[in-house]
Coordinates of C-alpha atoms in Angstrom, one line a residue:
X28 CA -13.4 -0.7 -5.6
X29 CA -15.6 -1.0 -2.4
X30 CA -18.3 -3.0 -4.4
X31 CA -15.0 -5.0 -5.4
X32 CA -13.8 -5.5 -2.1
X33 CA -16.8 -6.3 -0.4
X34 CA -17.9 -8.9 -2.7
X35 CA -13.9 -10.3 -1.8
X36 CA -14.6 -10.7 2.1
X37 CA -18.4 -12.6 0.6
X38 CA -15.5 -15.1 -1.3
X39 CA -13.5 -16.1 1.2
X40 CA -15.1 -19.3 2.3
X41 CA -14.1 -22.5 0.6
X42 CA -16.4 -22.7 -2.5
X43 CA -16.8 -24.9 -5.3
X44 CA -19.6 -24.2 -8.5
X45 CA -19.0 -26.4 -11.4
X46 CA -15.9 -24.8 -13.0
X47 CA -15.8 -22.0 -11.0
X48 CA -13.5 -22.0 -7.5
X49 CA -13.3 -19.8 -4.6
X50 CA -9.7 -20.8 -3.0
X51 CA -9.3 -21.4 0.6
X52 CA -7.0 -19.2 2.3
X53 CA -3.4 -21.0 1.6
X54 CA -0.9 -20.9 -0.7
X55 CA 0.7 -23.9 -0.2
X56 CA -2.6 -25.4 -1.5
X57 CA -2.9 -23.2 -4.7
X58 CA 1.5 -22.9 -5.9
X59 CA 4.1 -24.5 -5.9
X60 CA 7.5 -24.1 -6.3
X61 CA 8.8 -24.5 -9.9
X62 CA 12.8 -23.9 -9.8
X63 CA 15.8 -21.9 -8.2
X64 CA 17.2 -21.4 -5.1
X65 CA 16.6 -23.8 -2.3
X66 CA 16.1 -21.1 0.2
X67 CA 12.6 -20.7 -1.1
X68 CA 10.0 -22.2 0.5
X69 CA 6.2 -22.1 1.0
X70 CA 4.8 -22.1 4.4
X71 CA 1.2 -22.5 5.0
X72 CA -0.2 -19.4 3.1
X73 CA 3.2 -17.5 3.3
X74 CA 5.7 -18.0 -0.1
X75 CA 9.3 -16.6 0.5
X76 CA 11.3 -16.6 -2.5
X77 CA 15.1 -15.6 -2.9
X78 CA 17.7 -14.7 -5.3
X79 CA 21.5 -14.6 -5.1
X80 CA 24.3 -15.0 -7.4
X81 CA 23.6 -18.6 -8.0
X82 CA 20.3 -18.0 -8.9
X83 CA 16.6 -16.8 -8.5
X84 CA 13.7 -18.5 -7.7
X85 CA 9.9 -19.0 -9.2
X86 CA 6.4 -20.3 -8.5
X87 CA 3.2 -20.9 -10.2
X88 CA -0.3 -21.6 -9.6
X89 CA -1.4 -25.1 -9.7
X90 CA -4.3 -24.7 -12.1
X91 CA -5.1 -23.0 -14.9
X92 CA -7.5 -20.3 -14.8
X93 CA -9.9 -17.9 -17.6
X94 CA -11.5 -14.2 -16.1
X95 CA -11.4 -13.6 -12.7
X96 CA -9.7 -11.9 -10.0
X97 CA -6.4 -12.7 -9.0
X98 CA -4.6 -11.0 -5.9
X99 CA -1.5 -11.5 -3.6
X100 CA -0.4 -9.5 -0.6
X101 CA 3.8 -8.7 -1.9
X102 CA 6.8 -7.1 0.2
X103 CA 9.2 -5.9 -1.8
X104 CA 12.8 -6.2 -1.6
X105 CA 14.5 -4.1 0.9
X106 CA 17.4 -1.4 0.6
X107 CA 19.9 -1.3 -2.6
X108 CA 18.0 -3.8 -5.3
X109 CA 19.1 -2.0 -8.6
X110 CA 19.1 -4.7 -11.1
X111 CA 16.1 -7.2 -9.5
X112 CA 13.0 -7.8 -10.6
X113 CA 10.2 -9.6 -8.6
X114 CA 7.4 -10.6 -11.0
X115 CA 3.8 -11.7 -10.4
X116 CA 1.8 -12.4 -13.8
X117 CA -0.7 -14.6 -15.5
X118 CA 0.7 -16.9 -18.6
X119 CA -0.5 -19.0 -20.7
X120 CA 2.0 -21.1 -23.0
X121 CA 3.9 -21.4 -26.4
X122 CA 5.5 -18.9 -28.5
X123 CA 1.2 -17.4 -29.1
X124 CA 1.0 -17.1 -25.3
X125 CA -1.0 -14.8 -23.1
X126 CA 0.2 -12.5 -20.6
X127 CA -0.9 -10.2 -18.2
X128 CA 2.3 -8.9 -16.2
X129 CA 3.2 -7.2 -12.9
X130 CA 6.8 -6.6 -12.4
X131 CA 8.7 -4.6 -9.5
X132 CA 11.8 -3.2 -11.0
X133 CA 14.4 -2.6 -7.7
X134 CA 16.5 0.4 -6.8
X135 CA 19.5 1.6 -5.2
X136 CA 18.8 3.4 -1.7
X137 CA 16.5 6.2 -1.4
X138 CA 14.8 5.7 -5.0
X139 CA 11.4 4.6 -5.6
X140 CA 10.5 1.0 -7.1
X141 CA 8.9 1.2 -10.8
X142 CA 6.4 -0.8 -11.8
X143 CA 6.1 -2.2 -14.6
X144 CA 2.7 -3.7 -16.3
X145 CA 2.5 -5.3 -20.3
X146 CA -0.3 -7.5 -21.7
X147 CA 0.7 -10.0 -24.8
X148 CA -2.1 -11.6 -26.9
X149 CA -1.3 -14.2 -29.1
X150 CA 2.5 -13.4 -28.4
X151 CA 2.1 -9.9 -28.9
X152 CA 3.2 -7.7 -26.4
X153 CA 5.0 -4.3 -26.3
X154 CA 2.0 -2.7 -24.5
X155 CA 3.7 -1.3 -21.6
X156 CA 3.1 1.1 -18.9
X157 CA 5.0 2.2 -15.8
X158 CA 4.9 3.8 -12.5
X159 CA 6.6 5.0 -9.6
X160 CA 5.3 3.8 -6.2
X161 CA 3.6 6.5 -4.4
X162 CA 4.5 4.2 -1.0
X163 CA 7.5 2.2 0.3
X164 CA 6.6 -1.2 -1.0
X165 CA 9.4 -2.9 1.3
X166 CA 8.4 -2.0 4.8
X167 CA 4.7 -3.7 4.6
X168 CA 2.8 -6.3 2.6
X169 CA 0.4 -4.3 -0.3
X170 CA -2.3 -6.3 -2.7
X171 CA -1.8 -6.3 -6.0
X172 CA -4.4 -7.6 -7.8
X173 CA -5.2 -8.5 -11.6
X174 CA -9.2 -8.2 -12.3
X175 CA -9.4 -10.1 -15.8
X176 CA -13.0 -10.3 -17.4
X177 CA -14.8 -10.6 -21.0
X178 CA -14.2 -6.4 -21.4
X179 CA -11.3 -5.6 -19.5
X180 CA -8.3 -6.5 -17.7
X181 CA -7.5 -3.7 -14.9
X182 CA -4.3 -3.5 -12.4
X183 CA -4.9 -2.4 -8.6
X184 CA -2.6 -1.7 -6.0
X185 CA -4.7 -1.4 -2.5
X186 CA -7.5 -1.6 -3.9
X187 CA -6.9 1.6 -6.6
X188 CA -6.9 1.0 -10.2
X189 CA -3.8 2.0 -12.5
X190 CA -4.2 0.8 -15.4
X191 CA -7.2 -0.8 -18.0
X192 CA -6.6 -2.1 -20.9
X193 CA -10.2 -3.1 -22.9
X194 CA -11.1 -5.6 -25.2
X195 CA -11.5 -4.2 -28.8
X196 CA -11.4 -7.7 -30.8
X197 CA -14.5 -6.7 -32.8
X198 CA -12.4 -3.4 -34.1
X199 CA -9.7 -6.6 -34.6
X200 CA -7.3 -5.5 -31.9
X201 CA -5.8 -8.8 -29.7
X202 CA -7.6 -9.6 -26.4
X203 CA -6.6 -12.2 -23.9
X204 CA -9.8 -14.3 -23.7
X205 CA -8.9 -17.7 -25.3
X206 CA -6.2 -19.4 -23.2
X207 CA -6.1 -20.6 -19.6
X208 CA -3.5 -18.7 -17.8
X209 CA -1.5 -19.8 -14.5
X210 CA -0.2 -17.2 -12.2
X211 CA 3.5 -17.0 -11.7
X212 CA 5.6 -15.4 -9.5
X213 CA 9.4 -14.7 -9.7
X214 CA 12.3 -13.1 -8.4
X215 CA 15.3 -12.7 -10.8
X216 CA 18.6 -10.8 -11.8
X217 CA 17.2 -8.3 -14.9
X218 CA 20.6 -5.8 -13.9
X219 CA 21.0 -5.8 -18.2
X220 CA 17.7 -3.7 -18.0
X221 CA 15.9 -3.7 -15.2
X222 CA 17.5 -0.2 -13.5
X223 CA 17.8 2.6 -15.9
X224 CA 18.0 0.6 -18.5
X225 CA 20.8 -1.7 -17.2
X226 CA 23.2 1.3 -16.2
X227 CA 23.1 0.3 -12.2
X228 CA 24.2 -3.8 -11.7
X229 CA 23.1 -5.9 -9.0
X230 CA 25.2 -5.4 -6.0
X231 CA 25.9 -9.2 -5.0
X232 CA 26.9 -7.8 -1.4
X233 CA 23.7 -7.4 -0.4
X234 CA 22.5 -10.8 -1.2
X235 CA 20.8 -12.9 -0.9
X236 CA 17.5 -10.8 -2.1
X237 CA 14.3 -11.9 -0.4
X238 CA 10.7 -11.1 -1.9
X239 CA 7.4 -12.2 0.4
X240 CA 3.9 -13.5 -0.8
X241 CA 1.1 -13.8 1.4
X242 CA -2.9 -14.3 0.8
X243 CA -2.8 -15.6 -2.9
X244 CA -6.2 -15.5 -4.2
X245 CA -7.5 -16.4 -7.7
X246 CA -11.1 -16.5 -7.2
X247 CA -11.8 -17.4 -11.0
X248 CA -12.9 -20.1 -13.5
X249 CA -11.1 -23.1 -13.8
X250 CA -9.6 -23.6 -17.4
X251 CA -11.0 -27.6 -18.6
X252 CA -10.2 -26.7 -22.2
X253 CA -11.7 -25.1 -25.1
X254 CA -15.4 -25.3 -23.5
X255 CA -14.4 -23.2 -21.1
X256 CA -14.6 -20.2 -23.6
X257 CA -18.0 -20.0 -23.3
X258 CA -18.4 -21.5 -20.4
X259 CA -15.9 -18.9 -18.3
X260 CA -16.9 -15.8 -20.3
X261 CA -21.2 -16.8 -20.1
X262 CA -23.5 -13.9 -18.3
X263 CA -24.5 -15.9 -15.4
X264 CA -24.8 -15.8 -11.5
X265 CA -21.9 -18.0 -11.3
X266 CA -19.6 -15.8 -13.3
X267 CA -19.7 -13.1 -11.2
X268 CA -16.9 -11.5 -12.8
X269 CA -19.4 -10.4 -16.1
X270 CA -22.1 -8.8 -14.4
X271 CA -22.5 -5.1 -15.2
X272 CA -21.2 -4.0 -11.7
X273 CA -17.3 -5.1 -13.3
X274 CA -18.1 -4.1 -16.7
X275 CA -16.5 -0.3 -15.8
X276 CA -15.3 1.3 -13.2
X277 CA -17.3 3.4 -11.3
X278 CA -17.0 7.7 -11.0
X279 CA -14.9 7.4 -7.8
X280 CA -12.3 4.4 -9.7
X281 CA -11.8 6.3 -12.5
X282 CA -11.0 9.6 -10.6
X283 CA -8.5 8.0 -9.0
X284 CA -7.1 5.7 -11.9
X285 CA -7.0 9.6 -13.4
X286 CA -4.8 10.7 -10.3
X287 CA -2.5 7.3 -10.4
X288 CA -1.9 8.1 -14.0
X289 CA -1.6 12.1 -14.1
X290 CA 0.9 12.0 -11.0
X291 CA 2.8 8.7 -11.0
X292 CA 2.9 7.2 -14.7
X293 CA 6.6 7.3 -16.4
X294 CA 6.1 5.7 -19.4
X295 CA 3.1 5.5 -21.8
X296 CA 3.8 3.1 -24.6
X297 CA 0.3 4.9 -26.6
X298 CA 3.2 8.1 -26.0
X299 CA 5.9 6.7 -28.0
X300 CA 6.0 7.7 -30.9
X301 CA 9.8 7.9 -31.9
X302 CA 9.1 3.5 -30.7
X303 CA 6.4 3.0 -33.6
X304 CA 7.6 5.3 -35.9
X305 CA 4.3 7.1 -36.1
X306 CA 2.1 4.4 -36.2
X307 CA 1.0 3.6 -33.1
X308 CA -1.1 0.3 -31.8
X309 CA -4.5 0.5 -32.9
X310 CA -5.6 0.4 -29.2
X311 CA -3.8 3.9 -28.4
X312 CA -6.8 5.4 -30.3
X313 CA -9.4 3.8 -28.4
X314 CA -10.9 4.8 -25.1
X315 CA -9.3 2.3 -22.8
X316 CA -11.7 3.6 -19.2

């Protein structure tokens, strides 16, 4: 990740190359408030959204986007949460939509978060994997970050990688890489599923639930349509994101995406078998990292 990060701190200054953006650092320029509570609010590059009984509360990018990296810094919800869910994912639209999902699934006291990732191609999902947070995601901001090119889309918390899932649409196996995606970000009740499986409710008392946002930054290609197929996914200087330094991850990346996955992961969709009756998504038979 250090080639990863380094080339981050080289984005941050304001930059615009044809279709191709490097954000400036605020998120009241790049999201906007969709719907919900009227407690949430967007301050400079700060985004505070909040839940209670009434409702939740949502945001979403203000352009469209195809390969890239996207990353926020996200606090948690503190203390008992069992039953909320705050969200941070790309989406594209319609019933054949796109997704690439982060979701924090909350806790009573004194138990760890999960998280919770899924892709969908075409509106196919049912490609999930999960985790327990090795850290206390409540007490500090952490980055989670979606790195989405032409081969793979990979997850990172802090700059560690937990998850790749590769494109295989020559071996006919769905791959995000035809629809301009926003990034959302939401905080909702889920309490019919969200903690062990829906057996722990939301405890209104504590409400209302507040989830933080800071440093939102999708240093991508602008989506302008169909051309920008091509356009987004071509070898070229400007699309850093295809150049063979983020076509794999390097020795040290996968060791610890190995350690992230051998000590922390709770649920392997490629591992249910009893789910699929046997026959598992074509994917699960492919090298993924």
């Amino acid at each position: 990740m250090a080639k990863f990060q380094s080339f981050s701190i080289a984005l941050l200054v304001c930059v615009i190359v044809s279709n191709h953006i490097v954000v400036d650092a605020n998120i009241s320029k790049n999201m906007a408030i969709t719907w919900g509570n009227s407690r949430s609010k967007i301050e400079g590059d700060s985004l505070q959204l909040v839940l209670d009984q009434s409702t939740g509360s949502g945001a979403k990018s203000k352009r469209d986007f195809l390969f890239g990296s996207f990353e926020a810094l996200i606090k948690l919800v503190p203390g008992d949460s069992a039953g909320v869910v705050t969200a941070y994912y790309l989406s594209s639209t319609g019933s054949a939509h796109d997704e690439i999902d982060y979701e924090f699934l909350g806790n009573v006291s004194g138990q760890p978060y999960t998280i919770h990732t899924n892709i969908f191609t075409q509106g196919v999902g049912n490609r999930e994997q999960q985790f327990r947070v090795w850290f206390d995601p409540t007490t500090d901001f952490h980055n989670y970050t979606i790195h989405w090119n032409p081969n793979a889309v990979v997850w990172y918390i802090d700059g560690i990688p937990i998850r790749v899932f590769r494109n295989y649409e020559k071996q006919r196996i769905g791959f995000p890489n035809k629809q301009g995606m926003r990034v959302y970000t939401s905080l909702w009740n889920a309490d019919d599923w969200a903690t062990q499986g829906g057996r722990v409710k939301t405890n209104w008392a504590n409400a209302p639930f507040t989830a933080s946002f800071r440093h939102f930054r999708p240093r991508a290609c602008y989506w302008n349509g169909v051309a920008s197929i091509s356009q987004c996914a071509a070898k070229s200087p400007a699309n850093w994101w295809t150049s063979p330094a983020y076509a794999q991850l390097s020795a040290p990346q996968l060791a610890k995406l190995n350690e992230i996955q051998q000590n922390y992961m709770i649920y392997d969709y490629c591992k249910d078998t009893k789910r699929f009756n046997g026959q598992m998504p074509p994917e699960c038979y492919r090298r993924q990292f």
